[in-house]
Coordinates of C-alpha atoms in Angstrom, one line a residue:
M144 CA -4.5 -14.2 16.5
P145 CA -8.3 -13.1 16.6
E146 CA -9.3 -9.5 15.7
E147 CA -11.1 -9.1 18.7
G148 CA -8.3 -10.1 20.9
F149 CA -5.5 -7.9 19.3
A150 CA -6.0 -4.6 21.0
E151 CA -6.0 -6.5 24.5
A152 CA -2.9 -8.6 23.8
F153 CA -0.7 -5.5 22.7
G154 CA -0.1 -2.3 24.8
V155 CA 0.4 -0.5 21.3
T156 CA -1.1 -1.1 18.2
E157 CA -0.9 0.3 14.7
E158 CA -2.8 -0.1 11.2
A159 CA -1.0 -0.5 8.1
R160 CA -3.5 0.6 5.7
A161 CA -3.3 -0.8 1.9
K162 CA -1.7 1.9 -0.3
I163 CA -3.5 2.4 -3.5
N164 CA -2.1 4.0 -6.7
L165 CA -5.2 5.7 -8.4
A166 CA -2.8 6.8 -10.9
L167 CA 0.8 6.1 -11.7
H168 CA 2.5 7.9 -14.4
V169 CA 6.1 7.0 -15.5
T170 CA 7.7 10.3 -16.7
G171 CA 11.1 9.5 -17.1
Q172 CA 14.6 7.6 -15.7
R173 CA 17.5 9.0 -13.9
A174 CA 21.0 8.1 -14.6
D175 CA 21.2 5.8 -11.8
G176 CA 18.4 3.8 -13.0
Y177 CA 15.5 5.0 -11.0
H178 CA 12.2 5.8 -12.6
L179 CA 10.5 9.1 -12.0
L180 CA 6.9 8.8 -11.3
D181 CA 3.8 10.9 -10.8
M182 CA 1.4 9.1 -8.4
L183 CA -2.0 9.9 -7.2
V184 CA -2.2 7.7 -3.9
T185 CA -4.8 7.3 -1.4
F186 CA -5.1 4.6 1.6
A187 CA -7.8 1.9 2.3
D188 CA -9.6 1.3 5.5
C189 CA -8.0 -2.3 5.5
G190 CA -4.4 -3.5 5.7
D191 CA -2.3 -5.2 8.1
R192 CA -2.1 -4.9 11.9
L193 CA 1.0 -4.7 14.1
G194 CA 1.3 -4.9 17.9
F195 CA 4.1 -4.0 20.0
L196 CA 5.3 -4.9 23.8
P197 CA 7.9 -4.7 25.7
A198 CA 10.3 -7.9 26.0
Q199 CA 13.2 -9.3 27.5
A200 CA 14.8 -9.8 23.9
D201 CA 13.4 -8.8 20.5
A202 CA 10.8 -11.1 19.1
F203 CA 8.9 -11.1 16.1
T204 CA 5.9 -13.1 15.5
L205 CA 3.4 -13.5 12.5
S206 CA -0.3 -14.4 11.9
G207 CA -3.1 -13.5 9.4
R208 CA -3.9 -15.1 6.1
F209 CA -0.9 -14.3 4.4
G210 CA 1.6 -14.5 7.6
E211 CA 3.0 -17.8 6.5
T212 CA 4.3 -16.2 3.2
L213 CA 6.7 -14.3 5.5
A214 CA 7.8 -17.0 7.7
G215 CA 11.7 -17.1 7.3
D216 CA 12.0 -14.0 5.9
G217 CA 14.5 -13.0 8.5
G218 CA 16.7 -9.8 7.9
T219 CA 15.1 -8.9 4.7
N220 CA 11.7 -8.1 6.3
L221 CA 10.9 -4.6 6.5
V222 CA 9.5 -4.6 9.9
L223 CA 12.5 -5.8 11.2
R224 CA 14.9 -3.2 9.3
A225 CA 12.6 -0.3 10.4
R226 CA 12.8 -1.5 14.0
D227 CA 16.7 -1.7 13.7
L228 CA 17.3 1.4 12.0
L229 CA 15.1 3.4 14.3
R230 CA 16.9 1.9 17.4
K231 CA 20.3 3.0 15.8
Q232 CA 18.8 6.4 15.6
L233 CA 17.1 6.4 19.3
G234 CA 20.0 5.0 21.1
A235 CA 20.1 2.8 24.3
L236 CA 16.9 3.8 25.6
A237 CA 15.1 1.6 22.8
F238 CA 14.5 -1.4 24.8
P239 CA 13.9 -5.0 23.5
V240 CA 10.4 -5.3 21.9
H241 CA 8.0 -8.0 20.7
I242 CA 6.4 -7.1 17.5
H243 CA 3.5 -9.0 16.1
L244 CA 2.4 -8.7 12.4
Q245 CA -1.0 -9.9 11.5
K246 CA -0.5 -10.1 7.7
N247 CA -3.9 -9.5 6.1
L248 CA -2.5 -8.1 2.6
P249 CA -1.1 -10.4 0.0
V250 CA 2.7 -10.0 -0.4
A251 CA 4.1 -8.0 -3.1
S252 CA 1.1 -7.0 -4.8
G253 CA 1.4 -3.4 -5.7
I254 CA -0.6 -1.8 -2.4
G255 CA 2.5 -1.1 -0.4
G256 CA 1.8 -3.7 2.1
G257 CA 5.7 -4.0 3.3
S258 CA 6.2 -0.3 2.8
A259 CA 2.8 0.2 5.3
D260 CA 4.3 -2.2 7.7
A261 CA 7.4 -0.4 7.9
A262 CA 5.7 2.9 8.4
A263 CA 3.7 1.4 11.1
T264 CA 6.5 -0.1 13.0
L265 CA 8.2 3.5 13.0
R266 CA 5.1 5.0 14.5
G267 CA 4.5 2.0 16.9
L268 CA 7.8 1.9 18.3
M269 CA 8.1 5.6 18.8
R270 CA 5.0 5.4 20.9
L271 CA 6.0 2.3 23.0
W272 CA 9.5 3.7 23.6
G273 CA 8.2 7.2 24.3
M274 CA 10.6 8.9 21.9
S275 CA 10.4 10.6 18.7
L276 CA 12.4 12.1 15.9
P277 CA 12.2 15.4 13.9
V278 CA 9.8 15.0 11.0
E279 CA 12.7 15.6 8.5
A280 CA 14.9 12.8 10.2
L281 CA 12.0 10.5 10.4
A282 CA 11.3 11.0 6.6
A283 CA 14.8 10.4 5.7
L284 CA 14.9 7.4 7.9
A285 CA 11.7 6.1 6.0
L286 CA 13.1 6.8 2.8
T287 CA 16.1 4.5 3.4
L288 CA 13.9 1.8 3.7
G289 CA 12.0 2.3 0.5
A290 CA 10.4 5.1 -1.7
D291 CA 6.9 4.2 -0.5
V292 CA 7.5 4.2 3.2
P293 CA 7.8 8.2 3.7
M294 CA 4.4 8.4 2.2
C295 CA 2.8 5.4 4.4
L296 CA 3.7 7.4 7.6
G297 CA 0.8 9.6 7.2
S298 CA -1.5 7.4 5.3
R299 CA -3.6 10.1 3.9
P300 CA -4.2 11.2 0.1
L301 CA -1.3 12.5 -1.6
I302 CA 0.6 13.1 -5.1
A303 CA 4.1 11.9 -5.0
R304 CA 6.6 12.7 -7.5
G305 CA 10.2 12.0 -8.3
I306 CA 10.9 8.6 -6.9
G307 CA 8.2 9.1 -4.4
D308 CA 10.1 11.4 -2.2
Q309 CA 8.3 14.8 -3.2
I310 CA 5.1 14.6 -1.3
E311 CA 2.0 16.9 -1.5
A312 CA -1.2 16.3 0.4
V313 CA -4.5 16.3 -1.5
P314 CA -6.9 17.2 1.1
D315 CA -9.8 17.7 -1.1
L316 CA -9.7 13.8 -2.3
P317 CA -12.8 12.2 -1.4
A318 CA -13.4 8.8 0.1
F319 CA -14.3 5.9 -2.5
A320 CA -16.3 2.7 -2.0
M321 CA -13.9 -0.1 -3.5
V322 CA -13.1 -3.6 -4.1
L323 CA -9.4 -4.8 -4.0
A324 CA -8.8 -7.9 -6.3
N325 CA -5.8 -9.9 -6.6
P326 CA -5.3 -13.4 -8.3
L327 CA -2.4 -14.3 -6.0
K328 CA 0.0 -14.4 -8.7
G329 CA 3.4 -12.5 -8.1
V330 CA 4.6 -9.8 -10.5
S331 CA 8.2 -8.8 -10.7
T332 CA 8.4 -5.2 -10.4
P333 CA 11.9 -5.1 -12.2
E334 CA 10.4 -7.2 -15.0
V335 CA 7.6 -4.8 -15.1
F336 CA 9.6 -1.8 -15.7
R337 CA 12.1 -3.9 -18.0
R338 CA 9.0 -4.3 -20.4
L339 CA 7.9 -0.6 -20.4
T340 CA 8.2 0.8 -24.0
T341 CA 8.2 4.2 -23.1
K342 CA 9.6 5.8 -20.0
N343 CA 9.1 9.5 -20.7
N344 CA 5.1 9.8 -20.7
P345 CA 3.2 13.0 -19.8
S346 CA 3.1 13.8 -16.2
L347 CA 0.1 13.7 -13.9
N348 CA -2.1 17.1 -14.0
L349 CA -4.9 17.7 -11.8
A350 CA -7.6 20.5 -12.2
P351 CA -7.6 22.6 -9.3
G352 CA -10.9 23.0 -7.2
L353 CA -12.4 19.7 -7.7
A354 CA -15.1 19.0 -5.0
E355 CA -17.4 16.2 -6.0
S356 CA -16.7 12.5 -6.3
A357 CA -17.9 12.4 -9.9
D358 CA -15.4 15.3 -10.7
W359 CA -12.6 13.2 -9.2
L360 CA -13.8 9.9 -11.0
A361 CA -13.6 11.7 -14.3
V362 CA -10.3 12.9 -13.6
I363 CA -8.9 9.6 -12.3
G364 CA -10.4 7.9 -15.3
D365 CA -8.3 10.2 -17.6
A366 CA -5.2 9.6 -16.0
R367 CA -3.3 6.2 -16.2
N368 CA -1.4 3.4 -14.5
D369 CA 1.6 3.2 -17.1
L370 CA 2.8 -0.2 -15.5
E371 CA -0.5 -2.0 -16.3
P372 CA 0.0 -3.1 -19.9
P373 CA 3.8 -4.6 -19.4
A374 CA 2.0 -6.3 -15.9
R375 CA -0.9 -7.8 -17.9
Q376 CA 1.7 -9.1 -20.4
I377 CA 3.5 -11.1 -17.5
V378 CA 0.2 -12.1 -15.5
P379 CA -2.8 -12.3 -17.9
E380 CA -5.0 -12.9 -14.9
I381 CA -4.9 -9.0 -14.2
A382 CA -7.0 -8.4 -17.5
V383 CA -9.5 -11.3 -16.3
I384 CA -9.6 -10.0 -12.6
S385 CA -10.4 -6.4 -14.3
A386 CA -13.2 -7.5 -16.3
M387 CA -14.7 -9.4 -13.2
L388 CA -14.8 -6.1 -11.3
Q389 CA -16.5 -4.3 -14.2
S390 CA -19.1 -7.3 -14.6
R391 CA -20.1 -6.6 -11.0
G392 CA -20.7 -2.9 -11.4
A393 CA -17.2 -0.8 -10.8
L394 CA -17.5 2.5 -12.1
L395 CA -13.7 2.6 -12.7
T396 CA -11.3 -0.2 -12.5
R397 CA -7.4 -0.2 -12.7
M398 CA -4.2 -1.8 -11.7
S399 CA -2.6 -0.6 -8.4
G400 CA 1.2 -0.1 -8.4
S401 CA 3.2 -2.9 -10.3
G402 CA 0.4 -5.1 -9.5
A403 CA -1.1 -7.5 -9.4
T404 CA -3.7 -6.0 -7.2
C405 CA -6.6 -4.3 -9.3
F406 CA -9.3 -1.9 -7.5
G407 CA -12.7 -1.2 -8.6
I408 CA -14.6 1.9 -7.4
F409 CA -18.2 1.5 -6.6
A410 CA -21.2 3.8 -6.1
S411 CA -21.4 2.7 -2.4
M412 CA -20.2 0.4 0.2
T413 CA -23.2 -1.9 -0.2
A414 CA -22.6 -2.1 -3.9
A415 CA -18.7 -2.9 -3.1
Q416 CA -19.8 -5.4 -0.5
E417 CA -22.0 -7.5 -2.7
A418 CA -19.5 -7.3 -5.6
A419 CA -16.5 -8.9 -3.4
A420 CA -19.1 -11.7 -2.0
A421 CA -20.1 -12.5 -5.6
L422 CA -16.6 -12.4 -6.8
H423 CA -15.3 -14.4 -3.8
G424 CA -17.9 -17.1 -4.7
E425 CA -16.8 -17.3 -8.4
R426 CA -12.9 -17.5 -7.3
P427 CA -12.5 -18.3 -3.8
D428 CA -8.8 -19.0 -4.3
W429 CA -8.3 -15.4 -5.1
Y430 CA -8.4 -12.3 -2.9
F431 CA -11.2 -9.9 -2.8
Q432 CA -12.0 -7.4 -0.2
A433 CA -14.5 -4.6 0.2
T434 CA -12.9 -1.5 1.7
E435 CA -13.5 2.2 1.7
T436 CA -10.7 4.5 1.1
V437 CA -9.8 7.6 3.6
S438 CA -10.7 11.1 2.7
G439 CA -8.1 13.7 2.4
G440 CA -10.0 15.7 5.0
M441 CA -9.7 12.6 7.6

């Protein structure tokens, strides 16, 4: 669906911003197998879009560059699961709805696309249905959809600990000009965790009072993504794409989540846009997107 006609076609629309792990430290593992994480997370001013309309019967349609990837996803799609769980909570007044997902982000790429879509579905349907849930109940429902969904509800900079359920806002985090880059090769998250050699790594510690972007860049640079080394073993293109970002002037590069998306932070949006255009010229079959992240004070 054309970008310019999206808002006109649907009465309620929601943005599902890409979730960027600026840092991801694996600090332990629970007895039930869940890994304990410390994550510094921000959200990009790009992502998927969702539209919502009243309908005679529930319907779900797809468009966008990566829409076909989800065709036939059926009951496993997080958008549909979010719809059904929210309706179960809200009851009979939750009338049938047509949901359209414009899938602009690569699927299973470490930038929270499915989780952001689920969170946007919860927000959009509550607006369409004219109903709401208490904050705690909504967060609990979101967590049943996945550990990343609660943090995507607000889509603002945060630190998440535990399995992602302990969330603390980071209002001082500035916006960053960024290029997202993905070689469009899937990475198995369970396999990445299986290959981790150490699961009890130092936690994420941020010094208080950071004010300048340069200070934050230094702190982020000193942090890590503990999942990047094993992900590079599985998909060597991650190292290639990181080097490509550096060659175009990125001040800092890192993989997000369990991959394979990498990000490069640039000095300005102009520099990021020029880098993305040049990289797309080198590898038009890969994904490159210039964007700006949201600030903590948005």
